[in-house]
PDB file of C-alpha atoms in Angstrom:
ATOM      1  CA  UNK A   1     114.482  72.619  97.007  1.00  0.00           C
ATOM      2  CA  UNK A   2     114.680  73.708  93.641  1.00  0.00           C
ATOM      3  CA  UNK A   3     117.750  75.933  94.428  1.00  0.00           C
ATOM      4  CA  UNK A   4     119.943  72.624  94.893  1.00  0.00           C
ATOM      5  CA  UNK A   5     118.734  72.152  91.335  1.00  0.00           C
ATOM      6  CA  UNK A   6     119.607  75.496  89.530  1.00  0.00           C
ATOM      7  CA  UNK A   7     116.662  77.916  90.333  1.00  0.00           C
ATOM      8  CA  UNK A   8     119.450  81.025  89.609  1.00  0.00           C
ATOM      9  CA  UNK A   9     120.017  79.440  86.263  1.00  0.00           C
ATOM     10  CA  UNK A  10     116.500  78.636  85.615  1.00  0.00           C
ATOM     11  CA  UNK A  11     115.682  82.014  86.290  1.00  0.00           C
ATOM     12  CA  UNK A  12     118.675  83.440  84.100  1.00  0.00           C
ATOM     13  CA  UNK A  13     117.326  81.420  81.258  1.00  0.00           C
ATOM     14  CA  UNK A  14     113.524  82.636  81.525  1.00  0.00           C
ATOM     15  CA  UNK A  15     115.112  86.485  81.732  1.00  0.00           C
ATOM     16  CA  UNK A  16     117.296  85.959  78.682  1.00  0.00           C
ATOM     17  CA  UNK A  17     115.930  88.284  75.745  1.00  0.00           C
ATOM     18  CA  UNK A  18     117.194  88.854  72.441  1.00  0.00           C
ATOM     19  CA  UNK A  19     118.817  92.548  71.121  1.00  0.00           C
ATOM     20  CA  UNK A  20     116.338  94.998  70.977  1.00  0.00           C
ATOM     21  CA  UNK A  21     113.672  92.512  72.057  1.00  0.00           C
ATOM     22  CA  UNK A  22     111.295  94.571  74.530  1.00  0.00           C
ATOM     23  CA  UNK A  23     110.906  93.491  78.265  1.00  0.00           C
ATOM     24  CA  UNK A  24     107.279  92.247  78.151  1.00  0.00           C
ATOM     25  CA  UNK A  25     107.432  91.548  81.671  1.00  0.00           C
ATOM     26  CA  UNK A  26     107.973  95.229  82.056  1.00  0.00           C
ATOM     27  CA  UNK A  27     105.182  96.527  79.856  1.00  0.00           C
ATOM     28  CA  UNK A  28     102.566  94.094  81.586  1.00  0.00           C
ATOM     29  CA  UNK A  29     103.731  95.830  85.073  1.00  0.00           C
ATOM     30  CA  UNK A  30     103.592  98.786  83.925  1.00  0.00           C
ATOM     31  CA  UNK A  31     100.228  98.508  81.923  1.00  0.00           C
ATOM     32  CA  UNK A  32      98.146  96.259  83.732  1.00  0.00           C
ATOM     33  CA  UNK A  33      99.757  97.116  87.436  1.00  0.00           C
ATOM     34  CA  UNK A  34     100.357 100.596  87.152  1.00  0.00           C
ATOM     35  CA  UNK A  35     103.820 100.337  88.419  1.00  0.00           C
ATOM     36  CA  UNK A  36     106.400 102.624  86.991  1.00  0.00           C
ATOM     37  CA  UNK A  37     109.041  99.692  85.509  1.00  0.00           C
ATOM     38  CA  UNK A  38     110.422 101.991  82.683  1.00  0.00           C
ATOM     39  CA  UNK A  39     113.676 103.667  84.373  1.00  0.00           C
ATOM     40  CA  UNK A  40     116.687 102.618  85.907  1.00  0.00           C
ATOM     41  CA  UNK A  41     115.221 101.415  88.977  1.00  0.00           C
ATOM     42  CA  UNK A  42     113.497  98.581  87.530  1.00  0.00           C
ATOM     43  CA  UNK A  43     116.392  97.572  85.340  1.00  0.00           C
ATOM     44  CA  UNK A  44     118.540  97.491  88.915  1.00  0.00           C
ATOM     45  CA  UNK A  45     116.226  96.339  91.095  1.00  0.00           C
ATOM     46  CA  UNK A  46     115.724  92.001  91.996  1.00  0.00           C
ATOM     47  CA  UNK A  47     114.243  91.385  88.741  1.00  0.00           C
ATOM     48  CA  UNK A  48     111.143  89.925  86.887  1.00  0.00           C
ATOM     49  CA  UNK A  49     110.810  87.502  83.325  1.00  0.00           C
ATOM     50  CA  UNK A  50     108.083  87.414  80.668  1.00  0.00           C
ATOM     51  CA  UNK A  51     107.411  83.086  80.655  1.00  0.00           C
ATOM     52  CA  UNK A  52     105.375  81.840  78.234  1.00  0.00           C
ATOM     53  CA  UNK A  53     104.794  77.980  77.158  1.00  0.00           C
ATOM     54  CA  UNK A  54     107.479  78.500  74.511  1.00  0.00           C
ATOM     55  CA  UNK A  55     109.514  80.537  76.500  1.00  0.00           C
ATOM     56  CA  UNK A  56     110.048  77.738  79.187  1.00  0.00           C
ATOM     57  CA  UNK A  57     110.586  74.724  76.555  1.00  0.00           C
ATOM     58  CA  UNK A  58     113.609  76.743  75.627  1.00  0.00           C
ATOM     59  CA  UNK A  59     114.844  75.865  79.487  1.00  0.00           C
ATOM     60  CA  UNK A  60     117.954  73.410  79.684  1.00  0.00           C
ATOM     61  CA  UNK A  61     116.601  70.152  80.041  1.00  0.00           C
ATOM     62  CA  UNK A  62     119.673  69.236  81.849  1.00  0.00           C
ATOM     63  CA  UNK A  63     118.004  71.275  84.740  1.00  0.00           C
ATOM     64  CA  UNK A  64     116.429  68.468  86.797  1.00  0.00           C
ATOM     65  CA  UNK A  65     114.114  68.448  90.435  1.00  0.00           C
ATOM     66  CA  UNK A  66     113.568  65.986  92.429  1.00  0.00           C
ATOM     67  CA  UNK A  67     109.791  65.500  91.700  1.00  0.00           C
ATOM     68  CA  UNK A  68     111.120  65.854  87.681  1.00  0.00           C
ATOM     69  CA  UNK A  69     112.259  68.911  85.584  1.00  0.00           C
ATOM     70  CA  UNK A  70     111.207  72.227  86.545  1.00  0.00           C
ATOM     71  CA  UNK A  71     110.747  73.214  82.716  1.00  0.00           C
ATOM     72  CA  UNK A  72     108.175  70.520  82.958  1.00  0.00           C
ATOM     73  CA  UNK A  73     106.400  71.732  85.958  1.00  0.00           C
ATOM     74  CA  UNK A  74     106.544  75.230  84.365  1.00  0.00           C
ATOM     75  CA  UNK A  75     105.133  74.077  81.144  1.00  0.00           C
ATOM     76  CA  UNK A  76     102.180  72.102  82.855  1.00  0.00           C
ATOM     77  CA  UNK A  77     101.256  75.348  85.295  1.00  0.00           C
ATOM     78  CA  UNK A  78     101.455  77.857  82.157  1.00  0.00           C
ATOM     79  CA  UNK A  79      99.171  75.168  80.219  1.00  0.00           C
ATOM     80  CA  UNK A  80      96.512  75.255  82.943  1.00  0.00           C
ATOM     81  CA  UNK A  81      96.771  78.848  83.766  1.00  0.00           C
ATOM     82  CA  UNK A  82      98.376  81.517  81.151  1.00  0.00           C
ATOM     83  CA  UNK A  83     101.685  83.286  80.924  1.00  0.00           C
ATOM     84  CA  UNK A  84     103.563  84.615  83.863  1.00  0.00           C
ATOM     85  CA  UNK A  85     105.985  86.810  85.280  1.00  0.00           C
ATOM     86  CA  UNK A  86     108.696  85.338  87.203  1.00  0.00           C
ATOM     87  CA  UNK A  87     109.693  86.096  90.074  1.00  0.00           C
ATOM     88  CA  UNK A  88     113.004  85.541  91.938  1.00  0.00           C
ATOM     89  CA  UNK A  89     113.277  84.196  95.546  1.00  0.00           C
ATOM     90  CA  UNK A  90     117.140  84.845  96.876  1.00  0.00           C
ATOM     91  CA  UNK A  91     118.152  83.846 100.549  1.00  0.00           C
ATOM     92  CA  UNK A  92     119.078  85.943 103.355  1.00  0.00           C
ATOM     93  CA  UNK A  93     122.590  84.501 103.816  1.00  0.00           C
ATOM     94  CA  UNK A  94     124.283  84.763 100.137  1.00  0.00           C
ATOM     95  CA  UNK A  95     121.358  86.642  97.722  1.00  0.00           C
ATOM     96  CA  UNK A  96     121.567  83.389  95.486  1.00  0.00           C
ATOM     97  CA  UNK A  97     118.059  83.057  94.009  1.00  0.00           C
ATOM     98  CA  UNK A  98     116.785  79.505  95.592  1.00  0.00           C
ATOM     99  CA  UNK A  99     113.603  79.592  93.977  1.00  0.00           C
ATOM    100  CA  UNK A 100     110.713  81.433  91.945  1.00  0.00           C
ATOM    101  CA  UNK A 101     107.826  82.617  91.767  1.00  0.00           C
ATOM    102  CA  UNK A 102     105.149  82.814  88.901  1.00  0.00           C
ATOM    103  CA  UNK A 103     102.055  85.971  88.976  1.00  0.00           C
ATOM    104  CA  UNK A 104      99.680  84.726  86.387  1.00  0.00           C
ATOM    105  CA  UNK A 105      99.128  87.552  83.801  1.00  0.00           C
ATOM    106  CA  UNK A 106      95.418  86.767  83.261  1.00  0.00           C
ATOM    107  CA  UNK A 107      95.417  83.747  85.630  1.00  0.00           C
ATOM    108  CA  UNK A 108      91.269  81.571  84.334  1.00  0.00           C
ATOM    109  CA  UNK A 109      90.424  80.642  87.578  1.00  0.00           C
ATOM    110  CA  UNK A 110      91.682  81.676  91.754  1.00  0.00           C
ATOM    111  CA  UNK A 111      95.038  80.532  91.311  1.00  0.00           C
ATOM    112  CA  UNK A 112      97.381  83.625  90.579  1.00  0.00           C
ATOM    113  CA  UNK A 113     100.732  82.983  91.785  1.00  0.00           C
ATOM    114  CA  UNK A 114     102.501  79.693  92.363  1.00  0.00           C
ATOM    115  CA  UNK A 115     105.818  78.278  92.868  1.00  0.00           C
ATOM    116  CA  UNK A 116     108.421  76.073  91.655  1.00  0.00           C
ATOM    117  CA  UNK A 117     109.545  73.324  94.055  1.00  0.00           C
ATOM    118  CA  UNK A 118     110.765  72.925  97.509  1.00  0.00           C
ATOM    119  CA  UNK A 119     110.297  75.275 100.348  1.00  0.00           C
ATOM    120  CA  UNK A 120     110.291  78.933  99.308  1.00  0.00           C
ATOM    121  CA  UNK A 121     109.852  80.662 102.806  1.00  0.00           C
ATOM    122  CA  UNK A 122     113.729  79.481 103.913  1.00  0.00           C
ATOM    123  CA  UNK A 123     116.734  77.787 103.416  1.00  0.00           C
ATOM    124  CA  UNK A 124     117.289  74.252 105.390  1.00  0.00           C
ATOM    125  CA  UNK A 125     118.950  76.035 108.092  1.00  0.00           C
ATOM    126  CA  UNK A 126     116.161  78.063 108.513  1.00  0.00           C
ATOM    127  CA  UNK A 127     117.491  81.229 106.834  1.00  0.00           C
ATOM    128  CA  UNK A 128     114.946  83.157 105.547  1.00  0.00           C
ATOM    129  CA  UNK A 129     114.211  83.625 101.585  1.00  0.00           C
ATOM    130  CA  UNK A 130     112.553  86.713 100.499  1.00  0.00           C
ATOM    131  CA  UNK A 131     111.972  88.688  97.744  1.00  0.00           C
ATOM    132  CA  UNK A 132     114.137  91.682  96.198  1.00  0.00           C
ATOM    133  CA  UNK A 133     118.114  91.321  97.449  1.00  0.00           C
ATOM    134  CA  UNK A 134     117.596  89.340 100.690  1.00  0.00           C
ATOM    135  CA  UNK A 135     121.310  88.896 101.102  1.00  0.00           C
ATOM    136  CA  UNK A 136     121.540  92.613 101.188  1.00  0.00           C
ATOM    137  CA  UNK A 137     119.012  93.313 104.411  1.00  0.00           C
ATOM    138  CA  UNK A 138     121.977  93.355 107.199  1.00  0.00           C
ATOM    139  CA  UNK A 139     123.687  96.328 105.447  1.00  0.00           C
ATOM    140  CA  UNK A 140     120.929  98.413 105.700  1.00  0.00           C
ATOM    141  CA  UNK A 141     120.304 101.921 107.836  1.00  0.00           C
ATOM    142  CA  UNK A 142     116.742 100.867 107.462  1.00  0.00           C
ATOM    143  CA  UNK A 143     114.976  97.902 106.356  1.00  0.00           C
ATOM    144  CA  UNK A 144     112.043  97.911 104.417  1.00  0.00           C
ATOM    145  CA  UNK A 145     109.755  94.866 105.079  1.00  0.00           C
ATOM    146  CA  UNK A 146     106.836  94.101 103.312  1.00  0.00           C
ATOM    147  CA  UNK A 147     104.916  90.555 102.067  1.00  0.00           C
ATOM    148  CA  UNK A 148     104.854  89.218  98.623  1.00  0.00           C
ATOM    149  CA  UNK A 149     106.404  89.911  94.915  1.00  0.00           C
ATOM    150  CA  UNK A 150     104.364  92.887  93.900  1.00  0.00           C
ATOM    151  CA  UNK A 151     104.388  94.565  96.958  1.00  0.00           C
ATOM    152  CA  UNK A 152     108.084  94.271  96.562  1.00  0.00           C
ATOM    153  CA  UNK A 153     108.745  95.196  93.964  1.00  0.00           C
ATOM    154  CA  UNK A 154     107.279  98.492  94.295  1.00  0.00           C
ATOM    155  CA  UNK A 155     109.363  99.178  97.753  1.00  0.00           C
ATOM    156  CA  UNK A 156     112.271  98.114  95.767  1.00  0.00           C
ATOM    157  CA  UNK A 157     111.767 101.092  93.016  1.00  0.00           C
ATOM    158  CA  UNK A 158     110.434 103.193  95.560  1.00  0.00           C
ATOM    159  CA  UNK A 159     113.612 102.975  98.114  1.00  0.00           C
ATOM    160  CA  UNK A 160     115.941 103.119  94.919  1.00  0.00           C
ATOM    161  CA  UNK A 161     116.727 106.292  94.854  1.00  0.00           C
ATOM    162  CA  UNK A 162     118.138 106.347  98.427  1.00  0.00           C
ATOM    163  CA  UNK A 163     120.938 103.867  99.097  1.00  0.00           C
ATOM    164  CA  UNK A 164     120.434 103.768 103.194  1.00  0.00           C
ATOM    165  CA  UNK A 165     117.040 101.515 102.707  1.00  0.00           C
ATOM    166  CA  UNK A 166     116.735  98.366 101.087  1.00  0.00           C
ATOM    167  CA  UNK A 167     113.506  96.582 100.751  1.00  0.00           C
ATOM    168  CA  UNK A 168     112.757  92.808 101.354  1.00  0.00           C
ATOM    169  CA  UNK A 169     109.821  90.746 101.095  1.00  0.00           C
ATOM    170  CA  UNK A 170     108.666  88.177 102.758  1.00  0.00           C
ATOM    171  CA  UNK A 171     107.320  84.937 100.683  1.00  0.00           C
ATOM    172  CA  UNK A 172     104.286  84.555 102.457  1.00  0.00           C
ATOM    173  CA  UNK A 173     102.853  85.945 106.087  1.00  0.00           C
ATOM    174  CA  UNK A 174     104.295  83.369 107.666  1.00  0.00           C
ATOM    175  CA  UNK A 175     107.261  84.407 106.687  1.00  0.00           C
ATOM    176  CA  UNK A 176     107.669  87.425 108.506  1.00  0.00           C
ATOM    177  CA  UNK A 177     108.142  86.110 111.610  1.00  0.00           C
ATOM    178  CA  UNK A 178     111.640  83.852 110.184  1.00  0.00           C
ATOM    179  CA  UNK A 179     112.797  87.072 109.389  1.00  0.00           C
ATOM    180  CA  UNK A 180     112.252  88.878 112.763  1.00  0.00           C
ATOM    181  CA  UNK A 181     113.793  85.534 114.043  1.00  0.00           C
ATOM    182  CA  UNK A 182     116.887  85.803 111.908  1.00  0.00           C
ATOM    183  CA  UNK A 183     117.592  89.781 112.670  1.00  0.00           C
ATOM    184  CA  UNK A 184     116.995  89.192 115.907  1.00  0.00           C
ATOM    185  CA  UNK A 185     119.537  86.412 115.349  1.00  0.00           C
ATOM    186  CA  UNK A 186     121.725  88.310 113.522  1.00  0.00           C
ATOM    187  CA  UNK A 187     121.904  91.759 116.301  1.00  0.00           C
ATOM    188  CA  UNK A 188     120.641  93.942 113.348  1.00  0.00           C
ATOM    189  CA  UNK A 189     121.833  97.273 114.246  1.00  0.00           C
ATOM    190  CA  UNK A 190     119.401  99.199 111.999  1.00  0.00           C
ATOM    191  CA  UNK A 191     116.054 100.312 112.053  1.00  0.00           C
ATOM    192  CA  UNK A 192     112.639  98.117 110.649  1.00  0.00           C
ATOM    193  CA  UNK A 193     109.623  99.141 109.051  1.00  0.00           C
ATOM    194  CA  UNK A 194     107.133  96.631 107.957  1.00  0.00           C
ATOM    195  CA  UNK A 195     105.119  98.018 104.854  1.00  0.00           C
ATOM    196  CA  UNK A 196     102.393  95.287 106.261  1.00  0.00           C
ATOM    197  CA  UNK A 197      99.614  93.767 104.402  1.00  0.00           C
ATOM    198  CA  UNK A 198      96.182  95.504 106.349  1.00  0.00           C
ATOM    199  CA  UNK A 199      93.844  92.533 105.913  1.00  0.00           C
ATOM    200  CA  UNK A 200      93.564  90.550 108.997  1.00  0.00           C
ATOM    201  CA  UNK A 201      96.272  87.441 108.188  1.00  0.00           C
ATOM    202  CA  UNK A 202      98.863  90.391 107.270  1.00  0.00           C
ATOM    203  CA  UNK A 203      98.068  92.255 110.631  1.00  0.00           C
ATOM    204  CA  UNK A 204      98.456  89.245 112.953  1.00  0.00           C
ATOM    205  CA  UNK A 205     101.598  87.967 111.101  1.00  0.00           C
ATOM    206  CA  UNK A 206     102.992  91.452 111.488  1.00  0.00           C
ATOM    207  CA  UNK A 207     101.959  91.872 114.986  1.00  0.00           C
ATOM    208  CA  UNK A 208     103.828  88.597 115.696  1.00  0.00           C
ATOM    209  CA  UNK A 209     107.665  89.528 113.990  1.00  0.00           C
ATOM    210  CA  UNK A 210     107.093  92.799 115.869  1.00  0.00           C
ATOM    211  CA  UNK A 211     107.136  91.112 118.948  1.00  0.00           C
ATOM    212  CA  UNK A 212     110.067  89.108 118.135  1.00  0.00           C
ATOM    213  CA  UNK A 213     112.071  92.361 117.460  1.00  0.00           C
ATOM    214  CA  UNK A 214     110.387  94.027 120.301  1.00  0.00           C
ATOM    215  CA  UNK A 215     112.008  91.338 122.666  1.00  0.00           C
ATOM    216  CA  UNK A 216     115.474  91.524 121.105  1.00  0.00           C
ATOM    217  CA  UNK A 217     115.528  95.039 121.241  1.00  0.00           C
ATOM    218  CA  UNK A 218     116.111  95.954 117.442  1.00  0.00           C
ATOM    219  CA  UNK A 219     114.322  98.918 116.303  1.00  0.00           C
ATOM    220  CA  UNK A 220     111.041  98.647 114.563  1.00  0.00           C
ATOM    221  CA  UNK A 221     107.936 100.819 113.356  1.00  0.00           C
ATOM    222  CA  UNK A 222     105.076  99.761 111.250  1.00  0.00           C
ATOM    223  CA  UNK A 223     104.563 101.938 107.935  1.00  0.00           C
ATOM    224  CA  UNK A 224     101.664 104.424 108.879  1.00  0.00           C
ATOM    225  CA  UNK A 225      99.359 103.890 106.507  1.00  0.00           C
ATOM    226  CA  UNK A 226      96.757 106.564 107.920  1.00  0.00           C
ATOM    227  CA  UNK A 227      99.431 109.073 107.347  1.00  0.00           C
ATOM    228  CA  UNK A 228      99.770 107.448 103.429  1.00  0.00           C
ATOM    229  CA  UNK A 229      96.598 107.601 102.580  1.00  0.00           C
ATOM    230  CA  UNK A 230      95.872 111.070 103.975  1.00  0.00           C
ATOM    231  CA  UNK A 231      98.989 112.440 102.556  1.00  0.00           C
ATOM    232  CA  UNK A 232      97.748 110.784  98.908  1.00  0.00           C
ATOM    233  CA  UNK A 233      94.397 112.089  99.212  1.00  0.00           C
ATOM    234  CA  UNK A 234      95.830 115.744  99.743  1.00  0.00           C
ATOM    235  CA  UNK A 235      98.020 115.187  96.313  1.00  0.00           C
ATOM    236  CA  UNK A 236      95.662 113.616  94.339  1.00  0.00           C
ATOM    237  CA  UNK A 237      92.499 113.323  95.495  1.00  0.00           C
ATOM    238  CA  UNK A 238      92.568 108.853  95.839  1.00  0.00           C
ATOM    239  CA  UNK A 239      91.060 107.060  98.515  1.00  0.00           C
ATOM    240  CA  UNK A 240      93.173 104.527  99.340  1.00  0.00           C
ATOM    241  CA  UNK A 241      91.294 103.709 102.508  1.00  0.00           C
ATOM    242  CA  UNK A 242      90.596 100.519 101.609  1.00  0.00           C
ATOM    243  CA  UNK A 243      93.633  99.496  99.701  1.00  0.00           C
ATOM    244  CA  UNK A 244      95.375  96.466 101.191  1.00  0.00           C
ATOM    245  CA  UNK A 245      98.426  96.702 100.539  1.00  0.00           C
ATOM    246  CA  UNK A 246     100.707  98.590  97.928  1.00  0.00           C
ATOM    247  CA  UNK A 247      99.691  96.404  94.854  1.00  0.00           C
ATOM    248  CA  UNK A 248      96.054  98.354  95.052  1.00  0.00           C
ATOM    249  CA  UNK A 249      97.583 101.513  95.882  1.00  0.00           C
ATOM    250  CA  UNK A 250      99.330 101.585  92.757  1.00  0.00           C
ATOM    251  CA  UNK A 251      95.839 100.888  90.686  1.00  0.00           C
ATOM    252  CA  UNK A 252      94.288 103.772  92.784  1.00  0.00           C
ATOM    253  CA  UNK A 253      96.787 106.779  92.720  1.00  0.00           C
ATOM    254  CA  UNK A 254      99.389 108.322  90.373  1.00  0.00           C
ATOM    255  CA  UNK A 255     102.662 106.768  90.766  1.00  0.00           C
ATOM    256  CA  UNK A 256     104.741 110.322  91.019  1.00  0.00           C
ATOM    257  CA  UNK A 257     101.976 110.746  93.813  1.00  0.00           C
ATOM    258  CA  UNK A 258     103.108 107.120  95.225  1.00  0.00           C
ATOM    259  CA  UNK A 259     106.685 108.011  95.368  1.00  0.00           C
ATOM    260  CA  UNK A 260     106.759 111.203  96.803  1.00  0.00           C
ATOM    261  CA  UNK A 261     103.732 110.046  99.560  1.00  0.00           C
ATOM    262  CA  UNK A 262     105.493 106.676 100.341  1.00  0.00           C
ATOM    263  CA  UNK A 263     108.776 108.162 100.955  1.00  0.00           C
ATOM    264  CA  UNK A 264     107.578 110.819 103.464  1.00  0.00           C
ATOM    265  CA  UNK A 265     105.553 108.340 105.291  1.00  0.00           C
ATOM    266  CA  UNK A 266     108.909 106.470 105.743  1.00  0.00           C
ATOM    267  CA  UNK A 267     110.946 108.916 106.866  1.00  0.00           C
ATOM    268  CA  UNK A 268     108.010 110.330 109.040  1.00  0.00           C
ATOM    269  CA  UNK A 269     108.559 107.483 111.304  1.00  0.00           C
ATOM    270  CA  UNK A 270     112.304 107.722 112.166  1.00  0.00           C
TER     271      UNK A 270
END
């Protein structure tokens, strides 16, 4: 994987600005997202990078992959499909990012996010990688777990203010059931709630890691998003009925409204 190869440096290297140059990575989450990245949260949360073509030909060359050098690979997927923001992917077991993860600003065609190489969803001993500070999931009261970078993000800035929850996410849907595997594995001794995607793929993957907690006897509640959306409504007056996941929510509703709806819901179901 690319994490034998330097991913944490590759990823330093792509967040490395100059004095008073402005966090463009920021502004484009901000602007284009609607996600509130302009306080401390953000600035102490997992982490994102601006990368454009020029910004990753300024990567050490000395960084090298197995199938070549992941400035390279960078170079040829911003060349077919626009700047990026990066994306960290730490593991479970020491937070070290292992790999990353690219959301396509204004991405030509389908393809909006990709990857850099190797296996993203775990380590070789099946750990599990995630998104936000994996390595800090067993020391939470409650466990915030949700599927993908953007969704993650905004549990991460969400949560912030309130050190007893730390939010994860897994790389994929897939991946949701290697981490109920691992806390199962691991006796976690605090509570779950999985901020799930509600398409039909997020429900089923959900429904699975559930299980797998459900049989090891670990707490566990699924975010009530009925409750959300009725509680964002009443504030102000947006229909997230149909939103999938928090990544539309945030296009849809004020993010004060987001934060002080989201938070509720969570605690509602302790």
């Amino acid at each position: 994987s690319v994490g034998r190869y330097g991913a944490s440096d590759v990823f330093s290297a792509l967040r490395a600005r100059k004095e008073n140059e402005p966090d463009i990575a920021a502004k484009w989450l901000t602007e284009a997202r609607h996600i509130d990245c302009t306080g401390p949260a953000y600035r102490d949360c997992a982490g994102t990078a601006f990368v454009t073509p020029h910004k990753a030909a300024a990567l050490p060359d000395s960084l090298k992959g197995k199938n070549g050098s992941p400035r390279e690979v960078l170079r040829h997927q911003l060349r077919q499909h626009g700047n990026a923001v990066a994306f960290p992917i730490r593991s479970a077991k020491d937070n070290i990012i292992k790999n990353i993860r690219y959301r396509f600003t204004a991405p030509p065609g389908k393809t909006k996010i990709v990857g850099m190489l190797g296996c993203a969803d775990s380590d070789t001993d099946g750990t599990p990688r995630g998104y936000g500070y994996a390595g800090a999931c067993l020391r939470a009261d409650t466990l915030v777990v949700t599927e993908g970078a953007i969704d993650t993000l905004i549990a991460e800035l969400l949560v912030y203010p309130f050190p007893p929850y730390v939010a994860v996410g897994a790389v994929s849907a897939s991946g949701l059931s290697l981490w109920a595997r691992w806390l199962a594995h691991k006796r976690f001794q605090g509570r779950v709630v999985f901020v799930y995607h509600r398409d039909q793929a997020g429900r089923q993957a959900t429904e699975q890691a559930r299980q797998t907690l459900l049989k090891a006897k670990i707490q566990h509640e699924l975010f009530d998003w009925s409750r959300f959306a009725h509680e964002l409504w009443d504030t102000s007056e947006s229909d997230i009925t149909k939103a999938n996941d928090l990544g539309d929510v945030a296009k849809l509703a004020s993010w004060p409204a987001i934060e002080s709806c989201f938070l509720h819901t969570l605690r509602g179901v302790q």
